[in-house]
Amino acid sequence: MNIFFDTEDNSPELLKSGKSGFGKAVTQIAALTDTGEGFYEAGTACVKLFLRWVRTFDAEETTLWAHNLQYDLGNLFSKSLDGLDLTMVGGRLIRAQWGKYTFKDSFNLWPMRLADVGTAFGLEKGKLDIHSREYVMRDVEILAAAVGFVRDYCQSIGIEGIPSTLGGLTISAWQAETGGENWHDDSPLSRAAFYGGRVELFRAGLQESVEHYDVNSLYPSAMLEGFPADARPIDTVESHGVLDCTIHVPRADWTPLPQRLADGRVVYAYGKQRGVWTTPELRVAMREAGVRILKVHCGLGSPVTCRPYADFIQHCYARRMAAKSDAERLFWKLLMNNLYGRLCVSGNITRSVKLDRFNRDHGTPYGNKVLMDCAMPLPPTTNYMHAAYVTGLGRMLLHKYMRLVDPAAMIYCDTDSIIRLRTGQTLPIGKGIGELKLEGQYDAAVVYAPKCYRFGEKHKAKGVPRGMAKTFLETGRAEFDLPFRMRESIAFFDKLKAEGVTPDARELSVWRKVAKEFGAKYDRKRLTADGRYVAHNIKEFQGGIAPPEY
């Protein structure tokens, strides 16, 4: 059985009055089960009464769902975090075990604001009112509809239970829907060929009359292609795989290949350099950009290709096109876009375990638990070479469209997006997977740094709430409220219990004021006198290239 719940607290009132968030109180809790039972309670006893109600259900068959679960767990258990057994990946909470009861986060299935989920399901989220029963119940109704949709889908294709994450759901759907099967590759050489999307600035300052293009389903389009059928030693770019090689990249408007620096940054530079790349990227770079391979050091790959993902991508796309509701369209889009991410999992997770004298120095002790990093066996579907191919093929497609743009008109690219000055030149537009679409036209645009820009009246700044992005970009500084999250709260758990609220205290879900200043300087390229960014020679980067680790 599943329980869908939401909590509200008086943090908004405390913040508005300038009082400390450590004095917050839960104002109401609502819940629904997928068997039709409900719970609602307001006032000082609502937490105790909710947990008592939960215990009336069979623990081994009950999962509790909340959206942005960490916040709600803070409202339920902030003073007793060591009563939970946690599983995390980075800062993301995958599950929390309270005795035999399991808590899961619906954000891991629907990674967006609850308001956006509600819109997709035709359930508009209400205006914030921490005392309104209707408000909290509507949040629960949205949650029940969204997780219930996934539950019904899983049951329809024979997936047992509801996976904890969208990635896990996608892998199970790939296998169940189309008999998906690949081969396992955890080679460090293949891992070294895995880079992210291409993100670059080409023009500085205010630009007038701008067009914004996106590539439809960039990574799904890459997954329609052929992939290496196995991993054996190769030494030629004509094979299908990855090569560690030394190359020479000529100076050009579009330098074609990513390079990882010793400090972890990825750049696109010219000159002599050694790295690991997929063979399709190398072939295109040689043919279209004059790149020369000076020496092949080693490689892995296959003389032939396979297409283990194409059927699933086409199936998802067809279902998306035939969908009769916004919720269905969104669901199939999420499945289509999230398959590739499961190919390159690291296996690194964080778990809380019972504290003893042997493990207290191997993690973060708190109460009677210690939070420890663990290396788990990689799933059999892990394939670093195929993951490197997906992102590599995606960069190739973006680069293909970039080459259609006058270099003097290019402003910015970001994974699947091209921002350019509006000219008389036309770009090919289509509705199919991998085709360009015109996302918007703006009178003006400014790109301040990667992931920090203004297009018309649309402002975005990575790590800043959308409502504060304009202030941040225009003034270089923003103050906003954020709640403490699980990891930082655990690090201060024992101190808070021993010393009470101190200036450096951290408690899960307690809000505090955060100040962020814009200090980014874009130095991955050289700024010319006419306001254009051009590629550096690779020798100009202090610290040099990161040597391949394998």
XYZ file of N, CA and C in Angstrom, residues 3 5-7 63-77 84 86-87 93-97 102-108 143 485-486 508-509:
117
model
N 1.045 5.469 0.881
C 0.482 6.623 1.571
C 1.126 7.874 0.969
N 1.539 11.908 1.418
C 1.326 12.863 2.503
C 2.071 14.170 2.253
N 1.652 15.193 2.979
C 2.306 16.499 2.916
C 2.184 17.162 4.276
N 3.210 17.920 4.638
C 3.207 18.671 5.888
C 3.329 20.162 5.594
N 4.504 2.047 1.801
C 5.487 3.047 1.401
C 4.843 4.415 1.506
N 5.547 5.353 2.125
C 5.044 6.716 2.277
C 5.768 7.626 1.291
N 5.010 8.426 0.544
C 5.547 9.303 -0.495
C 5.291 10.761 -0.151
N 6.315 11.595 -0.350
C 6.175 13.047 -0.258
C 7.009 13.667 -1.371
N 6.670 14.877 -1.778
C 7.423 15.574 -2.821
C 8.444 16.468 -2.131
N 9.732 16.294 -2.498
C 10.835 16.903 -1.745
C 10.812 16.371 -0.307
N 10.998 15.066 -0.234
C 10.823 14.329 1.019
C 11.690 14.856 2.159
N 12.904 15.309 1.853
C 13.785 15.753 2.935
C 13.104 16.800 3.809
N 12.364 17.711 3.171
C 11.716 18.767 3.950
C 10.673 18.185 4.898
N 9.860 17.273 4.407
C 8.805 16.700 5.257
C 9.389 15.824 6.359
N 10.495 15.137 6.080
C 11.137 14.359 7.142
C 11.657 15.282 8.235
N 12.105 16.473 7.850
C 12.524 17.436 8.862
C 11.372 17.826 9.765
N 10.184 17.941 9.205
C 9.017 18.269 10.020
C 8.586 17.122 10.923
N 8.927 15.903 10.525
C 8.527 14.733 11.316
C 9.606 14.259 12.285
N 10.880 14.333 11.847
C 11.944 13.640 12.581
C 13.198 14.482 12.834
N 16.178 7.064 11.675
C 15.944 6.713 10.280
C 17.179 6.030 9.695
N 19.008 5.776 6.260
C 18.983 6.578 5.039
C 19.791 5.937 3.924
N 19.329 6.133 2.701
C 20.094 5.809 1.497
C 20.089 7.049 0.622
N 18.159 12.238 -1.557
C 17.669 11.174 -0.683
C 16.856 10.176 -1.501
N 17.279 8.929 -1.500
C 16.590 7.891 -2.274
C 15.497 7.234 -1.443
N 15.821 6.917 -0.203
C 14.805 6.335 0.674
C 15.224 6.550 2.124
N 14.218 6.518 3.003
C 14.464 6.556 4.442
C 13.620 5.463 5.070
N 14.245 4.689 5.908
C 13.553 3.578 6.559
C 13.282 3.952 8.010
N 8.818 2.472 4.889
C 9.705 3.073 3.899
C 9.163 4.409 3.424
N 10.010 5.430 3.445
C 9.685 6.737 2.893
C 10.425 6.918 1.573
N 9.716 7.418 0.540
C 10.330 7.694 -0.755
C 9.919 9.085 -1.235
N 10.729 9.630 -2.139
C 10.529 10.987 -2.636
C 9.965 10.938 -4.048
N 8.764 11.496 -4.237
C 8.158 11.512 -5.571
C 8.921 12.424 -6.532
N 9.738 13.334 -6.004
C 10.568 14.178 -6.878
C 11.538 13.322 -7.685
N 11.923 12.170 -7.164
C 12.822 11.270 -7.887
C 12.142 10.585 -9.066
N 0.026 14.643 -5.584
C 0.995 13.588 -5.308
C 0.396 12.209 -5.563
N 19.448 21.058 4.476
C 19.174 19.751 3.911
C 19.825 18.657 4.746
N 19.668 17.405 4.316
C 19.990 16.266 5.159
C 21.462 16.213 5.563
N 17.438 20.069 10.034
C 16.751 19.708 8.808
C 15.443 20.478 8.648
N 15.284 21.105 7.468
C 14.068 21.822 7.057
C 13.905 23.185 7.697
